[in-house]
CSV table of C-alpha atoms in Angstrom, one decimal:
chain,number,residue,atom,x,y,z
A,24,UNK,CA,13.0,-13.9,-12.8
A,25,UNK,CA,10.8,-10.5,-12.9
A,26,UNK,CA,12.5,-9.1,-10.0
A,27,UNK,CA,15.8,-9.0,-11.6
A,28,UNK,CA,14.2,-7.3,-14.3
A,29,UNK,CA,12.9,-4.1,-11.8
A,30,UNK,CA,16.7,-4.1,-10.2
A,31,UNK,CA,17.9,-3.7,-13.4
A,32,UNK,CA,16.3,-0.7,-14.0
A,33,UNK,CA,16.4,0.7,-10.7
A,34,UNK,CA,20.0,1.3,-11.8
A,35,UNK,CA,19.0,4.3,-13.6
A,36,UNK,CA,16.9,5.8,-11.4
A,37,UNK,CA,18.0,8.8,-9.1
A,38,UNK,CA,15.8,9.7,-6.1
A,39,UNK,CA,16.0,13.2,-4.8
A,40,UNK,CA,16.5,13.2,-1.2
A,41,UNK,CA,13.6,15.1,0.9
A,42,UNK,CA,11.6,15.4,4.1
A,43,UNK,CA,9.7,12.0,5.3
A,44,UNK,CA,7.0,14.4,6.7
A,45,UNK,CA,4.2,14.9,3.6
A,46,UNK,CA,3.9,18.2,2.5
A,47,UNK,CA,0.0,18.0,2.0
A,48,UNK,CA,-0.5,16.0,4.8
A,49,UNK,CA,-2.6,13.7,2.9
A,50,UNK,CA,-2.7,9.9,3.4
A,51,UNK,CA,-4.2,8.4,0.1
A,52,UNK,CA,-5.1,5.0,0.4
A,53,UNK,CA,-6.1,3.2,-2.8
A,54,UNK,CA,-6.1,-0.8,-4.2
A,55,UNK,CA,-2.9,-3.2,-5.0
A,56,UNK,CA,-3.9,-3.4,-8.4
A,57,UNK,CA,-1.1,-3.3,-11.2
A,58,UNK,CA,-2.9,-0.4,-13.5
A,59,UNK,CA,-3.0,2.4,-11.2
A,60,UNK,CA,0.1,4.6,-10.9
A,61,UNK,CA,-1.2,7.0,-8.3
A,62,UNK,CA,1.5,9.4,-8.1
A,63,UNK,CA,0.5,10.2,-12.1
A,64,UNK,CA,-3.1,9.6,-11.8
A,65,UNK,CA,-2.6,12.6,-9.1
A,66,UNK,CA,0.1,14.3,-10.3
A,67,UNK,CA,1.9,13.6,-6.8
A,68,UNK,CA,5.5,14.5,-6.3
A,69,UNK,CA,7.8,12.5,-4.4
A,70,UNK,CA,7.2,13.8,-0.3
A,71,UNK,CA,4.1,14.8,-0.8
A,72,UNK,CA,2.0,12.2,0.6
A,73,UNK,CA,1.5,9.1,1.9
A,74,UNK,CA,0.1,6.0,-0.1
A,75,UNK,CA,-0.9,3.4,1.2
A,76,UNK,CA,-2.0,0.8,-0.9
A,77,UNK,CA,-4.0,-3.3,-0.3
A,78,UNK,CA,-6.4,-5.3,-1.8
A,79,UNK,CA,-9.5,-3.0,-2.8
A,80,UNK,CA,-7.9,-0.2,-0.8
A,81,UNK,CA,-9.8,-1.1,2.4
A,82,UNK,CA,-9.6,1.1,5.6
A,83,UNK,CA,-9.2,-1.1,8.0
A,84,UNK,CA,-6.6,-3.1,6.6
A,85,UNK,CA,-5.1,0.8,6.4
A,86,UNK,CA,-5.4,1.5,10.1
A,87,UNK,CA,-2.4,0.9,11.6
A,88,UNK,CA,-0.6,2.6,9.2
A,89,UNK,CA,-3.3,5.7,9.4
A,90,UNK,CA,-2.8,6.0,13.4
A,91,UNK,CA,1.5,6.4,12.3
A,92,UNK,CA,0.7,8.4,9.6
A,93,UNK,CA,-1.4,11.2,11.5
A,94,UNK,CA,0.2,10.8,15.1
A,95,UNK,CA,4.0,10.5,13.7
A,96,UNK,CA,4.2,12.5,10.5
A,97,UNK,CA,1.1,15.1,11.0
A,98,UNK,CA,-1.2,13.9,7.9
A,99,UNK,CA,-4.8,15.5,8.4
A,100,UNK,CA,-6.6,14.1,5.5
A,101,UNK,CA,-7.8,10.3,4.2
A,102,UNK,CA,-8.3,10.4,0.5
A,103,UNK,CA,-9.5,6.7,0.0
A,104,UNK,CA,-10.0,5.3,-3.6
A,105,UNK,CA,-11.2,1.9,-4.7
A,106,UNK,CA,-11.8,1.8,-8.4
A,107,UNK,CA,-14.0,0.2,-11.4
A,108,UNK,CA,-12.4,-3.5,-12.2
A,109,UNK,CA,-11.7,-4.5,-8.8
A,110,UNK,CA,-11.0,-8.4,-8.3
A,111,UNK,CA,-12.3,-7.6,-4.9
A,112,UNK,CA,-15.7,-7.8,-6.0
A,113,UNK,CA,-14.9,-10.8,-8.5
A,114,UNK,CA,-15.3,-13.7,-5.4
A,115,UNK,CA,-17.0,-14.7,-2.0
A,116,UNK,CA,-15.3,-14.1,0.8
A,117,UNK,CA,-16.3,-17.5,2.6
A,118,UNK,CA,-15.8,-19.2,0.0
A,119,UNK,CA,-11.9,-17.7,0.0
A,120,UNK,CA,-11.7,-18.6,3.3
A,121,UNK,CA,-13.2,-22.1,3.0
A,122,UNK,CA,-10.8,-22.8,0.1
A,123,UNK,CA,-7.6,-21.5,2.0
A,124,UNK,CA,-8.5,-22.7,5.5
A,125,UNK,CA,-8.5,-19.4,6.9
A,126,UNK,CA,-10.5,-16.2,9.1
A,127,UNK,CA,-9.1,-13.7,7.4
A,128,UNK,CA,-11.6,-11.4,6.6
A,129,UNK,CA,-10.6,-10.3,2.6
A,130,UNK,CA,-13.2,-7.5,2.9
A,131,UNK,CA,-14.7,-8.5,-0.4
A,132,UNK,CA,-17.2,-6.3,-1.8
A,133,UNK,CA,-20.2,-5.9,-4.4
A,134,UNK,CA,-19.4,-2.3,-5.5
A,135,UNK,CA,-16.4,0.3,-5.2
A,136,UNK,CA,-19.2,3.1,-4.3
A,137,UNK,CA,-20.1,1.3,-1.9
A,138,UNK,CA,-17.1,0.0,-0.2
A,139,UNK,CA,-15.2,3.7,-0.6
A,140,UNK,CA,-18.2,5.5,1.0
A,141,UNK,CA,-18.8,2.8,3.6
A,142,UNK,CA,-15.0,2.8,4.4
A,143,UNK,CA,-15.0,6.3,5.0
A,144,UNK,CA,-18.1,6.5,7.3
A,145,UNK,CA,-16.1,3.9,9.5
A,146,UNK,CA,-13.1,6.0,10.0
A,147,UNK,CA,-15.0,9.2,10.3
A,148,UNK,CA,-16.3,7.1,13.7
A,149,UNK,CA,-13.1,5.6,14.6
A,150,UNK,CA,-12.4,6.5,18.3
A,151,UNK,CA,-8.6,6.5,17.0
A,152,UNK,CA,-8.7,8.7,13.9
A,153,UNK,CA,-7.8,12.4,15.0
A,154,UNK,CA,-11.2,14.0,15.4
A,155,UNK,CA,-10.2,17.1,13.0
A,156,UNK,CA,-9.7,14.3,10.0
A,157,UNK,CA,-11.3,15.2,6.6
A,158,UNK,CA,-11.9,11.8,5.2
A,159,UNK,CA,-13.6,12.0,1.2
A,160,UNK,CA,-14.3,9.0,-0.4
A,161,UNK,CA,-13.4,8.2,-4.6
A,162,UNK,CA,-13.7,6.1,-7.1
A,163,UNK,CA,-10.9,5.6,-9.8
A,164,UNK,CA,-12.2,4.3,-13.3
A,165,UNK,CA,-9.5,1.9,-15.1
A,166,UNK,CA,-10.4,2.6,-18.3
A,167,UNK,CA,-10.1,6.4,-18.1
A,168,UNK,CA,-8.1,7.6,-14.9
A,169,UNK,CA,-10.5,9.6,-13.6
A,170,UNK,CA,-11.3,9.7,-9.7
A,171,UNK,CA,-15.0,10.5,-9.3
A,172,UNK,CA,-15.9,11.6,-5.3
A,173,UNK,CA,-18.3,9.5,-3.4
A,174,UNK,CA,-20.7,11.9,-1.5
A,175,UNK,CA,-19.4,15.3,-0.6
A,176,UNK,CA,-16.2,16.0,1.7
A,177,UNK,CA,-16.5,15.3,5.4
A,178,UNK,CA,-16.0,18.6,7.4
B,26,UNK,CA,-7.6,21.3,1.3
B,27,UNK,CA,-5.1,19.7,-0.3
B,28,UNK,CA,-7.4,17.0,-1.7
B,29,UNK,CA,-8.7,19.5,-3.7
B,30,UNK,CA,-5.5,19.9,-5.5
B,31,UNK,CA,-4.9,16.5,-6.0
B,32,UNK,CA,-8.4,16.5,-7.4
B,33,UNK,CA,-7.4,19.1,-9.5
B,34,UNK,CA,-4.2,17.5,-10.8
B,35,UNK,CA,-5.9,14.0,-11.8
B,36,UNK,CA,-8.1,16.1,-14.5
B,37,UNK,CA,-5.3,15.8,-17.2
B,38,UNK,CA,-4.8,12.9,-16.5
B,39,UNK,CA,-5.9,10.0,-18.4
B,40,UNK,CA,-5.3,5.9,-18.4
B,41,UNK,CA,-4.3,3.6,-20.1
B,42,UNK,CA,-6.7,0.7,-20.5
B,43,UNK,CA,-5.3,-2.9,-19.1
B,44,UNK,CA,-5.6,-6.5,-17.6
B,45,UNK,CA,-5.7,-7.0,-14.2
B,46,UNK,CA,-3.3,-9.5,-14.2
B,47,UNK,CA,0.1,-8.6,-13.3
B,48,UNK,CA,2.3,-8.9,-16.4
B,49,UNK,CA,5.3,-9.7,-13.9
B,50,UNK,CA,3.9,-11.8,-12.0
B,51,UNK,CA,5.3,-10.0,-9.3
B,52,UNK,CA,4.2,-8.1,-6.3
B,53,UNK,CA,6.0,-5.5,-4.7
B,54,UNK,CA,5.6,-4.5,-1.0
B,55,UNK,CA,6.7,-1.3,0.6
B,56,UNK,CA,6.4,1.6,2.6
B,57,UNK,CA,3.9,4.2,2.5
B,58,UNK,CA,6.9,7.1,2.8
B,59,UNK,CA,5.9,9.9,0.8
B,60,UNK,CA,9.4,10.1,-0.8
B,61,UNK,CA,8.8,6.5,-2.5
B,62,UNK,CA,7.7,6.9,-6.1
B,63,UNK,CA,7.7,3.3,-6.4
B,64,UNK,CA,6.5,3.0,-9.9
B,65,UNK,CA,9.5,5.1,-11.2
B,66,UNK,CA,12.0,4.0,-8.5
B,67,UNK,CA,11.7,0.4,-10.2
B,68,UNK,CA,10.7,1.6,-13.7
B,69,UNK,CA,7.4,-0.2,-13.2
B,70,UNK,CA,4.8,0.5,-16.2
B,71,UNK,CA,1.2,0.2,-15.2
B,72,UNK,CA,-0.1,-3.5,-15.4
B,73,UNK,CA,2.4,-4.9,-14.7
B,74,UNK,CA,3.1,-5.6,-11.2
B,75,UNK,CA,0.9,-5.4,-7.8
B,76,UNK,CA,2.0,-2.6,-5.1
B,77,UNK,CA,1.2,-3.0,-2.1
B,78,UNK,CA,2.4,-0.2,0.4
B,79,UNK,CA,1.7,0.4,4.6
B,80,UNK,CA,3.8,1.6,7.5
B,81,UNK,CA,7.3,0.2,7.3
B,82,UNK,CA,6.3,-1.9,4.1
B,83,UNK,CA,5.4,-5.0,6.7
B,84,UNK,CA,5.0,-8.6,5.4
B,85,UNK,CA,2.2,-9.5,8.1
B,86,UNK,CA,-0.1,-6.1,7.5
B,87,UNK,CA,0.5,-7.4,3.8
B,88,UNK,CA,-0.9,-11.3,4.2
B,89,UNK,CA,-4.2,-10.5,3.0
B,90,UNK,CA,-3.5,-8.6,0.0
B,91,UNK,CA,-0.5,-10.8,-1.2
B,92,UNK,CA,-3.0,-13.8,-0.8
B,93,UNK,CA,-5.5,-12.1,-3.2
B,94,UNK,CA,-2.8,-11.0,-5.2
B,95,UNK,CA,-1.1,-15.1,-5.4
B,96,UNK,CA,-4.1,-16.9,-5.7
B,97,UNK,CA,-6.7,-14.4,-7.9
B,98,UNK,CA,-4.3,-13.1,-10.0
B,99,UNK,CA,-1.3,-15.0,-10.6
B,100,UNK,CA,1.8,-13.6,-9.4
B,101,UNK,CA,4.7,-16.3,-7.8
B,102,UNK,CA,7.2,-13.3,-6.9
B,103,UNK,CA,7.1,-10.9,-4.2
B,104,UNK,CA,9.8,-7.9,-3.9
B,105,UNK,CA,9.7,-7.0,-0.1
B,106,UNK,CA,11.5,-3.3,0.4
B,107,UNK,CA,12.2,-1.2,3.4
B,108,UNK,CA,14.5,1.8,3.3
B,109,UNK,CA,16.6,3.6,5.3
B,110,UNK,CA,15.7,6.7,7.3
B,111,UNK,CA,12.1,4.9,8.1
B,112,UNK,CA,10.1,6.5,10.6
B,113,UNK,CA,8.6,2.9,12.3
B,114,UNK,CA,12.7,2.6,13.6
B,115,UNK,CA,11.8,5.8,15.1
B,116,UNK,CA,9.5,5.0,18.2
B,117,UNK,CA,8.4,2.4,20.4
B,118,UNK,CA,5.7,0.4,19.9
B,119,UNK,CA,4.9,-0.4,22.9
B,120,UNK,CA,4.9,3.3,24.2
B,121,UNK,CA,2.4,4.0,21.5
B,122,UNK,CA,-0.1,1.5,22.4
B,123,UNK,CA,-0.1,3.5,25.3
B,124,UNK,CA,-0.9,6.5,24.1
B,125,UNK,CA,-3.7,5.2,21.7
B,126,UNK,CA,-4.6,2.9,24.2
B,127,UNK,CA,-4.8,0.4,21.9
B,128,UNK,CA,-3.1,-3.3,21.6
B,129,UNK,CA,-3.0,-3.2,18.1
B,130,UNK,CA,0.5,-4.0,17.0
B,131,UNK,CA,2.4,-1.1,14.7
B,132,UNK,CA,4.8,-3.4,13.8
B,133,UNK,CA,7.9,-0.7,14.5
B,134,UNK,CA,11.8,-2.0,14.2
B,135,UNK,CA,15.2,-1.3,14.7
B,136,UNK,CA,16.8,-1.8,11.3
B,137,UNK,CA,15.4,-2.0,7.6
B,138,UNK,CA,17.5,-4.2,6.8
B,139,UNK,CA,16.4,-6.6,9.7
B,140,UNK,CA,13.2,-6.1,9.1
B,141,UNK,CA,13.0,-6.9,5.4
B,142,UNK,CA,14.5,-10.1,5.8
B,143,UNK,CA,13.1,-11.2,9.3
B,144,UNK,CA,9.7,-10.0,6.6
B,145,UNK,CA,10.8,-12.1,4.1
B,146,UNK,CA,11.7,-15.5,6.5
B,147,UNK,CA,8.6,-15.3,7.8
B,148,UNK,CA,6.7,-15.0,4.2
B,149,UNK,CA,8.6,-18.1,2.6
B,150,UNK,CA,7.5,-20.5,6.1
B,151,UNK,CA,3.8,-19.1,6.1
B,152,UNK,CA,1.7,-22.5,5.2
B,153,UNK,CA,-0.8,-20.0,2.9
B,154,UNK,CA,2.1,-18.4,0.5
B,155,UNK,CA,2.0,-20.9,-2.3
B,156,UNK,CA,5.4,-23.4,-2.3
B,157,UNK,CA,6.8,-22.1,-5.7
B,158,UNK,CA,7.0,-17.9,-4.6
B,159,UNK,CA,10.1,-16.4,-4.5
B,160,UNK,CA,10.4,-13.7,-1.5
B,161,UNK,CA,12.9,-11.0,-2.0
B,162,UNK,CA,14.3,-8.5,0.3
B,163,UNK,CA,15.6,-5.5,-0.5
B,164,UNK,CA,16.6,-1.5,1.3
B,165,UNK,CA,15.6,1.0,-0.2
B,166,UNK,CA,18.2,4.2,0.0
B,167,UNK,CA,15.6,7.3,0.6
B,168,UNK,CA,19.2,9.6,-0.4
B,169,UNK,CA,20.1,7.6,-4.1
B,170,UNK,CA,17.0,5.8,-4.9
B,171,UNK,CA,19.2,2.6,-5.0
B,172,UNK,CA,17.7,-0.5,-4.1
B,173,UNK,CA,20.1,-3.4,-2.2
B,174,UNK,CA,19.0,-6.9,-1.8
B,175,UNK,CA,19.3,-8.2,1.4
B,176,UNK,CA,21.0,-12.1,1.4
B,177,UNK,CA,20.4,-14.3,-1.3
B,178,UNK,CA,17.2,-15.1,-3.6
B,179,UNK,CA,15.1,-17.8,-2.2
B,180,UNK,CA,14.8,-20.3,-4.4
């Protein structure tokens, strides 16, 4: 079983005990998918962000945990990064939903560009998002690491 | 603007090329907390396991992307962590919906430990997680890095 493989080496590892409140105040919100390590594709140390990660790294699916991140731990900028690759632009979503007999919206998409720009438009507007929010919009490419911004930065 | 650093930080950076397809099979779900380096907490190389990561490290706010992640990409294993000194055991709910005015549910709790395997019950009855998964639950210890399963395995 895989998982008993990752407990097995958490035996080795040794956290180093810190703040909960992110020292850059930065919420990055980026995809599921298994080839990005964000904290070294940024260089981010531990307690300096929060990540929040989904399926294509979708903002709304992020909301809740946006509203706790700015209201309860005093975060003040959105990085959000889809990237080249995604699966989320390999299917339909009706026909997900057809096949699985559900509404959930997947929030497919046709292009990471796209979906990163469009995403941060929506919570630029979002009645809940703290109005003094800088929200910037990136792609990540797989094959290279590099995160590419989407438009130039919100304030 | 601390995007700017992490911006900054990415440009030596560089990827390694890889499938999409977990190597594991296994997705991990867990909080956003910026002291959570998952990746080196579980010794996790890149491609080899989906991480999925929001407020509290919730099962529910995680159905979408552990669908996508079960039925486009293979993986039969999901690693469901909470950790101590979590900030959703730290307010109400309900007193925040006031505040925001909002109904949407933030999905707070009283115990990780509780939480991860009231997450994880949940996640093995849900009709649209595929029969064969096994759904683990674990605590995270935010002072050691440790992680502690919580009950048996599931299957």
């Amino acid at each position: 079983m895989s998982i008993d493989e990752l407990i097995s080496r958490n035996r080795s590892f040794v956290a180093h005990p810190g703040s909960p409140t992110p020292a850059l105040r930065v919420a990055v919100v980026t995809c599921m998918d298994c080839r990005i390590d964000i904290y070294r594709a940024l260089g981010l140390e531990p307690g300096e962000a929060h990540v929040i990660r989904n399926a294509g790294g979708r903002a709304r699916d992020a909301l809740r945990s946006l509203l706790v991140s700015q209201r309860k731990l005093g975060t003040r900028e959105v990085m959000l990064i889809t990237h080249t690759g995604c699966g989320m632009a390999s299917f339909e979503n009706a026909e997900f939903q057809e096949e699985l007999g559900t509404d959930i919206d997947f929030e497919t998409f046709e292009s990471p560009e796209q979906a990163a720009a469009d995403d941060a438009a929506w919570l630029r507007e979002h009645p809940l998002i703290l109005e003094d929010t800088t929200v910037r919009a990136f792609v990540y490419d797989v094959k290279t690491g590099a995160v590419t911004e989407q438009g130039g930065p919100s304030d």
